[in-house]
Coordinates of C-alpha atoms in Angstrom, one line a residue:
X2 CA 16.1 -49.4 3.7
X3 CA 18.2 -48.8 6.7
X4 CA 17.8 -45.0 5.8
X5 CA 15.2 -43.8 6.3
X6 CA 14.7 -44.8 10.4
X7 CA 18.0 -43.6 10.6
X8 CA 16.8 -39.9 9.5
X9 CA 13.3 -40.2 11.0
X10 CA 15.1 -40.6 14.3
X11 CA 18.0 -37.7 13.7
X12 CA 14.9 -35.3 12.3
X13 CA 12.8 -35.5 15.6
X14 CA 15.3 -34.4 18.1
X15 CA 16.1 -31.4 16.0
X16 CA 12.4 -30.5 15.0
X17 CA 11.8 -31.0 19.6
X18 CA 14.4 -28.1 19.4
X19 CA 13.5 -26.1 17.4
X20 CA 9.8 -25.7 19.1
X21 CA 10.7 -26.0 22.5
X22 CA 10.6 -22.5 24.9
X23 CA 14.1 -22.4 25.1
X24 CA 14.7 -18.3 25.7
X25 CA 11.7 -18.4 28.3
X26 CA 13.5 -21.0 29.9
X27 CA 16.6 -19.9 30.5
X28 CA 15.0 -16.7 31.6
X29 CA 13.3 -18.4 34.3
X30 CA 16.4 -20.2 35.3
X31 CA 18.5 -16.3 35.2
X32 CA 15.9 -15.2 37.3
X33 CA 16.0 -18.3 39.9
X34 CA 20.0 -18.1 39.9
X35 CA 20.1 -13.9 40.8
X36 CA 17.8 -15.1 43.3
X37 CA 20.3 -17.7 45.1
X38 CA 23.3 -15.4 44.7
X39 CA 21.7 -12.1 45.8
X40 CA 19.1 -13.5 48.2
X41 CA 16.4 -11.5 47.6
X42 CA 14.0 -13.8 48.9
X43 CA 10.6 -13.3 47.5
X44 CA 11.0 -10.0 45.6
X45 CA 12.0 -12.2 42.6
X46 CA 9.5 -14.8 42.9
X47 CA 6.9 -13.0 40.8
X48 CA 9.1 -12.2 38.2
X49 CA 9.0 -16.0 37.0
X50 CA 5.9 -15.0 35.5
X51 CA 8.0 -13.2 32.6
X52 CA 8.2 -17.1 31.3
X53 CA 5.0 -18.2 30.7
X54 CA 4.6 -14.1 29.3
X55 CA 7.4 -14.6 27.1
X56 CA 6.8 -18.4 25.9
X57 CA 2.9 -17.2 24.6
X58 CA 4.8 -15.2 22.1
X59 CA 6.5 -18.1 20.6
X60 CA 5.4 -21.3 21.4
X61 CA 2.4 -23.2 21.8
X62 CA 0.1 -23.9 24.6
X63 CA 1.7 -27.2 25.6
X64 CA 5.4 -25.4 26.0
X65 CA 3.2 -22.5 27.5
X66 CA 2.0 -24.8 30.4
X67 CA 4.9 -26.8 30.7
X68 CA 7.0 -23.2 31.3
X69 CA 4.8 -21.9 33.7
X70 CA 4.9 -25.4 35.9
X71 CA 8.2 -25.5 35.9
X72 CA 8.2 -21.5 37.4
X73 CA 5.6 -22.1 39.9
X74 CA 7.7 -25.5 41.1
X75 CA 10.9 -23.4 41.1
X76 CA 9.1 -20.3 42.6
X77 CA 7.5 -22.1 45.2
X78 CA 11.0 -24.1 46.1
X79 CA 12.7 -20.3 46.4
X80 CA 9.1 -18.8 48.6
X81 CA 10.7 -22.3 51.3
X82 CA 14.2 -21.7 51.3
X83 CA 14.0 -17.7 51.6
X84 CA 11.6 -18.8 54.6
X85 CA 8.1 -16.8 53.4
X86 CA 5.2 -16.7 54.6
X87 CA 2.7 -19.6 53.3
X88 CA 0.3 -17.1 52.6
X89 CA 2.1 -14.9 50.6
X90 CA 4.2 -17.6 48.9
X91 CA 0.3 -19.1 48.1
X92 CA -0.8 -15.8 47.0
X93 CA 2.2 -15.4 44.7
X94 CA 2.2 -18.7 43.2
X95 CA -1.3 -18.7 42.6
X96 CA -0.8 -15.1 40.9
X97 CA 1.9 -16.5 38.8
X98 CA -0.2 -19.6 37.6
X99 CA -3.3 -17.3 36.4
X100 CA -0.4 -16.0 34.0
X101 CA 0.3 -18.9 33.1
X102 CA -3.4 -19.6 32.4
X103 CA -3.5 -16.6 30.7
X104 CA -0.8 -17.2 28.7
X105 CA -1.7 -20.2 27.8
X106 CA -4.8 -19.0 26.0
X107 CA -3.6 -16.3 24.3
X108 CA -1.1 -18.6 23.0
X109 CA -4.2 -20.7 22.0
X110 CA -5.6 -17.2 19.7
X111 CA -2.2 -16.5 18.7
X112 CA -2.0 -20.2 16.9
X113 CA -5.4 -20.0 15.9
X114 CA -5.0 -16.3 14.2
X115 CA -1.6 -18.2 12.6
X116 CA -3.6 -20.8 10.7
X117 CA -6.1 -18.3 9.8
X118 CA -3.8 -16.0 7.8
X119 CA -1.9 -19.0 6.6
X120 CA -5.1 -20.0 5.1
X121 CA -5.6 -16.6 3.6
X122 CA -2.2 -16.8 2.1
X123 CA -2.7 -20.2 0.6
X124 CA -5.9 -18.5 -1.3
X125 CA -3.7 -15.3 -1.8
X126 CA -1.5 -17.2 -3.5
X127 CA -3.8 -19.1 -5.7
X128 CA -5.4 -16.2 -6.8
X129 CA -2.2 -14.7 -7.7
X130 CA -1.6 -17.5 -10.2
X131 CA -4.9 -17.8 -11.4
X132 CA -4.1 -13.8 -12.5
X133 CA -1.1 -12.9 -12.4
X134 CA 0.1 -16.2 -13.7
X135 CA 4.1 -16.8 -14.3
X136 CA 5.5 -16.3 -16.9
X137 CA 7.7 -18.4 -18.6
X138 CA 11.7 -17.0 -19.4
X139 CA 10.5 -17.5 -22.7
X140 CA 7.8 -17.1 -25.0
X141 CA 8.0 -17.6 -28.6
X142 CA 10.6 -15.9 -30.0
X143 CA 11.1 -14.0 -26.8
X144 CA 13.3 -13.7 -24.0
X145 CA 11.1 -12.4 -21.3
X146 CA 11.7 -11.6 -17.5
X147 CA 8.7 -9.9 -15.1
X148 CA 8.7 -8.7 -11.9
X149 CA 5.7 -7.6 -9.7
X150 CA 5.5 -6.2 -6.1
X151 CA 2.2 -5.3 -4.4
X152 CA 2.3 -2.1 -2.0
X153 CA -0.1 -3.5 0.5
X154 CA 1.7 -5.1 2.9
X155 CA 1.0 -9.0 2.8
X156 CA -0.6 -8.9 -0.4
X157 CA 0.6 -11.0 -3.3
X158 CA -1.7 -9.0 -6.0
X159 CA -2.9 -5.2 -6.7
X160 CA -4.5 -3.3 -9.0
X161 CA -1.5 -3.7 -11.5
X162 CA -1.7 -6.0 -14.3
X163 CA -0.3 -8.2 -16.7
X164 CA -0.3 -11.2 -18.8
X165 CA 1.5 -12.6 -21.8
X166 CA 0.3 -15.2 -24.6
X167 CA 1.5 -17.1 -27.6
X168 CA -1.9 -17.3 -29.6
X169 CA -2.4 -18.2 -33.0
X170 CA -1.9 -14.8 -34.0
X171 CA 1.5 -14.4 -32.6
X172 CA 2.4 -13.5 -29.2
X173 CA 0.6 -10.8 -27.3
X174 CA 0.5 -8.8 -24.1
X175 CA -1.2 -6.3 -21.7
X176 CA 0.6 -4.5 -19.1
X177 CA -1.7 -2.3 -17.5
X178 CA -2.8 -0.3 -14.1
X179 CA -6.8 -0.3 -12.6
X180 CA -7.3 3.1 -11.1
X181 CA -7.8 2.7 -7.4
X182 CA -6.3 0.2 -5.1
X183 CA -7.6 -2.8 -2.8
X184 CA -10.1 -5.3 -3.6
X185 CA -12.4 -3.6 -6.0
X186 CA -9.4 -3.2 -8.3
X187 CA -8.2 -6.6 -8.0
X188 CA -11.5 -7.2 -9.5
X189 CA -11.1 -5.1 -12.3
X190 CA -7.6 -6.1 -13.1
X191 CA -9.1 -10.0 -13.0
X192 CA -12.0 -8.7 -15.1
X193 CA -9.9 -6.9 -18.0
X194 CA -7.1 -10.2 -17.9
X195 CA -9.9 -12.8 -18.5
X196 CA -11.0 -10.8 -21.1
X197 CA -7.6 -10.1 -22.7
X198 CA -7.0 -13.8 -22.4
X199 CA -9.9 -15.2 -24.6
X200 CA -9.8 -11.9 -27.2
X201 CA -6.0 -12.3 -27.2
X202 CA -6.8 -16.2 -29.1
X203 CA -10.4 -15.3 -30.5
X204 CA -9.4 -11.8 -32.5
X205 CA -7.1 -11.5 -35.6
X206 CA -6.7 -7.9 -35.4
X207 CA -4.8 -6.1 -32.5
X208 CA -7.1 -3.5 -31.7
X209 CA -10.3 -5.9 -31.7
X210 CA -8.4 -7.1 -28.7
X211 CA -8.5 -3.6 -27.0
X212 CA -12.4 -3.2 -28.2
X213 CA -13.6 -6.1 -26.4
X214 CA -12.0 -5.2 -23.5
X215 CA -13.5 -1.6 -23.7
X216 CA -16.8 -3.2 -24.0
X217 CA -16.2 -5.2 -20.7
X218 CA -15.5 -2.5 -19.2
X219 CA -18.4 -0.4 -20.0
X220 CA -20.6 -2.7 -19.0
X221 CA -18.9 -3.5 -15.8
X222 CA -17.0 -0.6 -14.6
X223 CA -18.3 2.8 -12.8
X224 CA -18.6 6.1 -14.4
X225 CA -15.2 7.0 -12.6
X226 CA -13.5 3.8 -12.6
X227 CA -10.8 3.6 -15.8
X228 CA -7.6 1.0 -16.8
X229 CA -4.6 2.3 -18.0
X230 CA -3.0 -0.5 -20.3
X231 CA -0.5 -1.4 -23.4
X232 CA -1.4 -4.4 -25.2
X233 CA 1.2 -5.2 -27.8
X234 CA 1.5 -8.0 -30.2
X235 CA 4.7 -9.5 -32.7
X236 CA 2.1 -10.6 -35.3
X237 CA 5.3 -11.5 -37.8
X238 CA 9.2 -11.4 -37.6
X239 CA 10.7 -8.2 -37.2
X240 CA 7.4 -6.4 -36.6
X241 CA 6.0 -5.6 -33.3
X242 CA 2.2 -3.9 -32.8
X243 CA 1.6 -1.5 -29.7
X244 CA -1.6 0.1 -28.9
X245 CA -1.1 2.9 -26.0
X246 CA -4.7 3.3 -24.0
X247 CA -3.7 6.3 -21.3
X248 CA -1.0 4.1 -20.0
X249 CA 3.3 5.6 -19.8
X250 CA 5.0 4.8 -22.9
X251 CA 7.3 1.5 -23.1
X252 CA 10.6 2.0 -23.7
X253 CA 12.8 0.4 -26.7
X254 CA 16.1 -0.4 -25.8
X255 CA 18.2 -0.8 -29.6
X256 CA 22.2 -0.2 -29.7
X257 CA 22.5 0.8 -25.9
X258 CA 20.2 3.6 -26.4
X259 CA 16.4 4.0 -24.5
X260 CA 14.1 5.3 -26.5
X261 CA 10.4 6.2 -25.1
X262 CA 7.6 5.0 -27.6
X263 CA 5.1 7.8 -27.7
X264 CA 1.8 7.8 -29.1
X265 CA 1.6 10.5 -31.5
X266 CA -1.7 10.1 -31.1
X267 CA -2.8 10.2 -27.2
X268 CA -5.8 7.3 -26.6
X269 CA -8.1 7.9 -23.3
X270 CA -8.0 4.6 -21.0
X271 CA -10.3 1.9 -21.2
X272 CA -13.4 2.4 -20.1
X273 CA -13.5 6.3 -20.8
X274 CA -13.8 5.8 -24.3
X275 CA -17.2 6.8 -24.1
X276 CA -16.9 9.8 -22.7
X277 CA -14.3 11.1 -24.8
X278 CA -15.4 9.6 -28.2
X279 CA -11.7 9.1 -29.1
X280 CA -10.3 5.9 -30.6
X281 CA -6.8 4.0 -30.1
X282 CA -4.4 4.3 -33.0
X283 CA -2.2 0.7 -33.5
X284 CA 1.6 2.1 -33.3
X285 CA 4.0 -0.2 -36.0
X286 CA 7.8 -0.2 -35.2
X287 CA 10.1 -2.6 -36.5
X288 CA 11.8 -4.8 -33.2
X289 CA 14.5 -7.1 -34.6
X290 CA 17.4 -9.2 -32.8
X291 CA 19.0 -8.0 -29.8
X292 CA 16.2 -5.1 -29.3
X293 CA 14.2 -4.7 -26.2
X294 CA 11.4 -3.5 -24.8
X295 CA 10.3 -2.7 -20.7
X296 CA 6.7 -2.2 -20.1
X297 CA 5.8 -1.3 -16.6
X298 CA 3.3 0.9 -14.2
X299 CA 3.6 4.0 -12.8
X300 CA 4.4 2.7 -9.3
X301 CA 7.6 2.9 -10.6
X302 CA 8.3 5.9 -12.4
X303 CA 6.3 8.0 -9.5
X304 CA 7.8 6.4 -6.4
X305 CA 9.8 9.1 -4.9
X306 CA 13.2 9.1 -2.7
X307 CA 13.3 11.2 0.6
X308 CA 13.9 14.4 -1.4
X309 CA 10.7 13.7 -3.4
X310 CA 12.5 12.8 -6.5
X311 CA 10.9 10.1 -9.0
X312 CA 12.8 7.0 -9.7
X313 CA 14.6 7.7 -13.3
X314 CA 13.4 4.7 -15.1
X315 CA 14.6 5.5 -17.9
X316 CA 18.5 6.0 -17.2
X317 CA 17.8 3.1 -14.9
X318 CA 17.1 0.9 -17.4
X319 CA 20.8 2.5 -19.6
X320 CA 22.7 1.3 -16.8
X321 CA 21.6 -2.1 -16.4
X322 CA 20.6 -2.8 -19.8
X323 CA 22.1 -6.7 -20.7
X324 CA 21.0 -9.6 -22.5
X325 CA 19.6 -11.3 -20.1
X326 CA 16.0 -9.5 -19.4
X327 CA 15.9 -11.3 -15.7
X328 CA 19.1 -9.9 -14.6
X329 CA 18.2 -6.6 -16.1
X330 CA 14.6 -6.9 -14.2
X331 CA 16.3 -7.5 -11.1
X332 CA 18.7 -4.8 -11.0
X333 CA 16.0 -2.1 -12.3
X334 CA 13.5 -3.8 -9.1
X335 CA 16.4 -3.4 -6.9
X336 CA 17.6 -0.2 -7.6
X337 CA 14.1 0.8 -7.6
X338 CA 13.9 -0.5 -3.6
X339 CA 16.7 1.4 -2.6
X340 CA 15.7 4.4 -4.2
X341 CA 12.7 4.7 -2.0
X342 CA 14.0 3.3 1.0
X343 CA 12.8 -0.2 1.2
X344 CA 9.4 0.1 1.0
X345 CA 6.8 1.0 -2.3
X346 CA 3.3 3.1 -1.9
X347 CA 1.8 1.9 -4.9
X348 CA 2.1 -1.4 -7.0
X349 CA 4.6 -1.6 -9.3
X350 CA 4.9 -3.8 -12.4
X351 CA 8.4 -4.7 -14.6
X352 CA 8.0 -6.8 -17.9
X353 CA 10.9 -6.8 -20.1
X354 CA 10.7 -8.5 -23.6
X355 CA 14.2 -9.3 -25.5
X356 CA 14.7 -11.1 -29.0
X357 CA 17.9 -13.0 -28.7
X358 CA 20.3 -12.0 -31.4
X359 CA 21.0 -15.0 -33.7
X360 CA 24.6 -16.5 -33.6
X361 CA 24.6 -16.1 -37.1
X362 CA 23.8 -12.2 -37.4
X363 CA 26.6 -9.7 -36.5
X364 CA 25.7 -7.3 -33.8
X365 CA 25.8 -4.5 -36.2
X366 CA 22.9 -5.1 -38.5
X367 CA 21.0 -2.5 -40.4
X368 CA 18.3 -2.4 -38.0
X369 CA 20.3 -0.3 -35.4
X370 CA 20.9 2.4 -37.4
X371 CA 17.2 3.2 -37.8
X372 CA 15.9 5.6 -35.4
X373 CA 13.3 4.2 -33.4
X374 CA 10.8 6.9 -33.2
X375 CA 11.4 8.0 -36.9
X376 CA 10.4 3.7 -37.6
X377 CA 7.2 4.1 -36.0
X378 CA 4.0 3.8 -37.8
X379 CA 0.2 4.8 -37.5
X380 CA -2.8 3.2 -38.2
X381 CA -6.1 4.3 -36.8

């Protein structure tokens, strides 16, 4: 019991601290003690008003007010020792309290502009995980790791997308990218997850899925608005489903070697399906323990260094290749950073599916020596 008063009364102190105008304080004391060494007499009275200035930045209107009385007392007690006039020691001191004043309410918009955006974070946030929800490290039989950055600066979603459920048809996922950036595609990406999220449980069939959200679509999307997307699904053991609508092909990791899994037969995205008149084709290819595959947006593969060069995704993903798909993510999202210099131009989306090999299955099973593009199946 004797606890807790004992930290109430060591977290005060240290909270006072921590929010008190500390720098603009000791400025205003710098500034009164070159005054008593150099005796410049009322030159550096009006420089006290750098305090109050300083402390609007920072602090709130109370340390605001409190720093500019303590100038204007220490201003005024320099203006009678350096013997000014009481005019223009009145003059000055009323000069520096309308900064103060000043200060003070600009402090006052500062805190208010504060709660404001921390507001619109909160609902930033919410709306990220009522999209983009988390994902789990894993997911059926899956080892999975994601990782998502937004270009716009401040934002928490985009126009990339993704999500990843276990239905009773096995698990399945979309990774996808809404043409256009800002808030009209953060509608559209919301619009095609929803819909992904009750076909992904409703339809037995893979490219059901894909139909209903082309249907959505058309009814909801302009003439020259279009998604990008791979939905995939592991229906059974050993067998993993990919339909490819416009979107970069994912790549299969199997025995240390990337592979890129290509649709032999090219779909148009969703929502252009009626313009073109073509139809996606469900890809079959046979994912067993220990192989891998990375989904992702082309905010990755087209950010560029300063020598315009695209970000090798592919060898990227060679290097840090491991079993664990979250250190893998991590590396490939770093790497991906410093290629472009700290900063990306477009959203950019890394999902990363593993099976875990079985303690009781060698390394070296059968599996690895089938090609992975020569394994892949068609099915219109």
């Amino acid at each position: 019991m004797s606890k807790a008063p004992h930290h109430g009364r060591g977290h005060w102190p240290r909270q006072l601290v921590a929010t008190a105008p500390v720098l603009p304080i000791l400025i205003v004391f710098v500034i009164v003690l070159v005054d008593l060494i150099c005796g410049s007499g009322m030159t550096s009275v009006p420089l006290l008003a750098v305090g109050p200035a300083l402390a609007a930045t920072t602090n709130g209107p109370r340390g605001v007010l409190c720093v500019g009385l303590l100038a204007a007392a220490l201003g005024a007690t320099l203006g009678v020792r350096d013997g000014g006039e009481d005019r223009e020691l009145a003059v000055v001191l009323a000069a520096l309290m309308a900064v103060t004043l000043a200060s003070v309410l600009a402090s006052s918009l500062r805190g208010r502009r504060e709660r404001v955006l921390a507001a619109v974070r909160s609902v930033a946030e919410a709306a990220q995980h009522a999209l983009l929800q988390p994902v789990p490290a894993t997911v059926g039989p899956f080892q999975v790791a994601v990782r998502y950055s937004a270009a716009a600066a401040e934002a928490r979603i985009g126009g990339d997308l993704y999500a990843l459920v276990s239905t009773p048809y096995g698990v399945r996922l979309i990774v996808g990218d809404v043409r256009g950036k800002g808030l009209p595609a953060v509608g559209t990406a919301a619009l095609v997850l929803g819909v992904f999220r009750e076909a992904a449980y409703d339809e037995p069939d893979l490219l059901a899925v894909v139909a209903r959200i082309e249907r959505s679509l058309a009814r909801n999307l302009g003439s020259d608005d279009f998604v990008t997307a791979v939905v995939a699904g592991y229906p059974r053991a050993g067998q993993l489903e990919v339909v490819n609508c416009g979107h970069a092909p994912p790549l299969l990791v199997r025995d240390s070697v990337v592979v890129p899994v290509d649709p032999d037969l090219p779909a148009p995205p969703l929502g252009l399906r009626t313009l073109s008149g073509e139809s996606p084709a469900l890809q079959v290819l046979p994912f067993a323990d220990g192989d891998q595959l990375l989904l992702y947006t082309d905010g990755v593969t087209e950010a560029r260094n300063h020598g315009r060069e695209f970000y090798p995704l592919a060898e990227g993903l060679a290097r840090h290749a491991s079993e664990e798909p979250a250190r893998t993510v991590t590396a490939l999202h770093d790497e991906l950073l410093a290629h472009v210099g700290g900063r990306l131009h477009d959203d950019a989306a890394l999902l990363l599916l593993r099976i875990p090999v079985a303690a009781e299955t060698p390394v070296t099973g059968g599996i690895t020596s089938c090609s992975p593009v020569d394994a892949v199946r068609h099915r219109p």
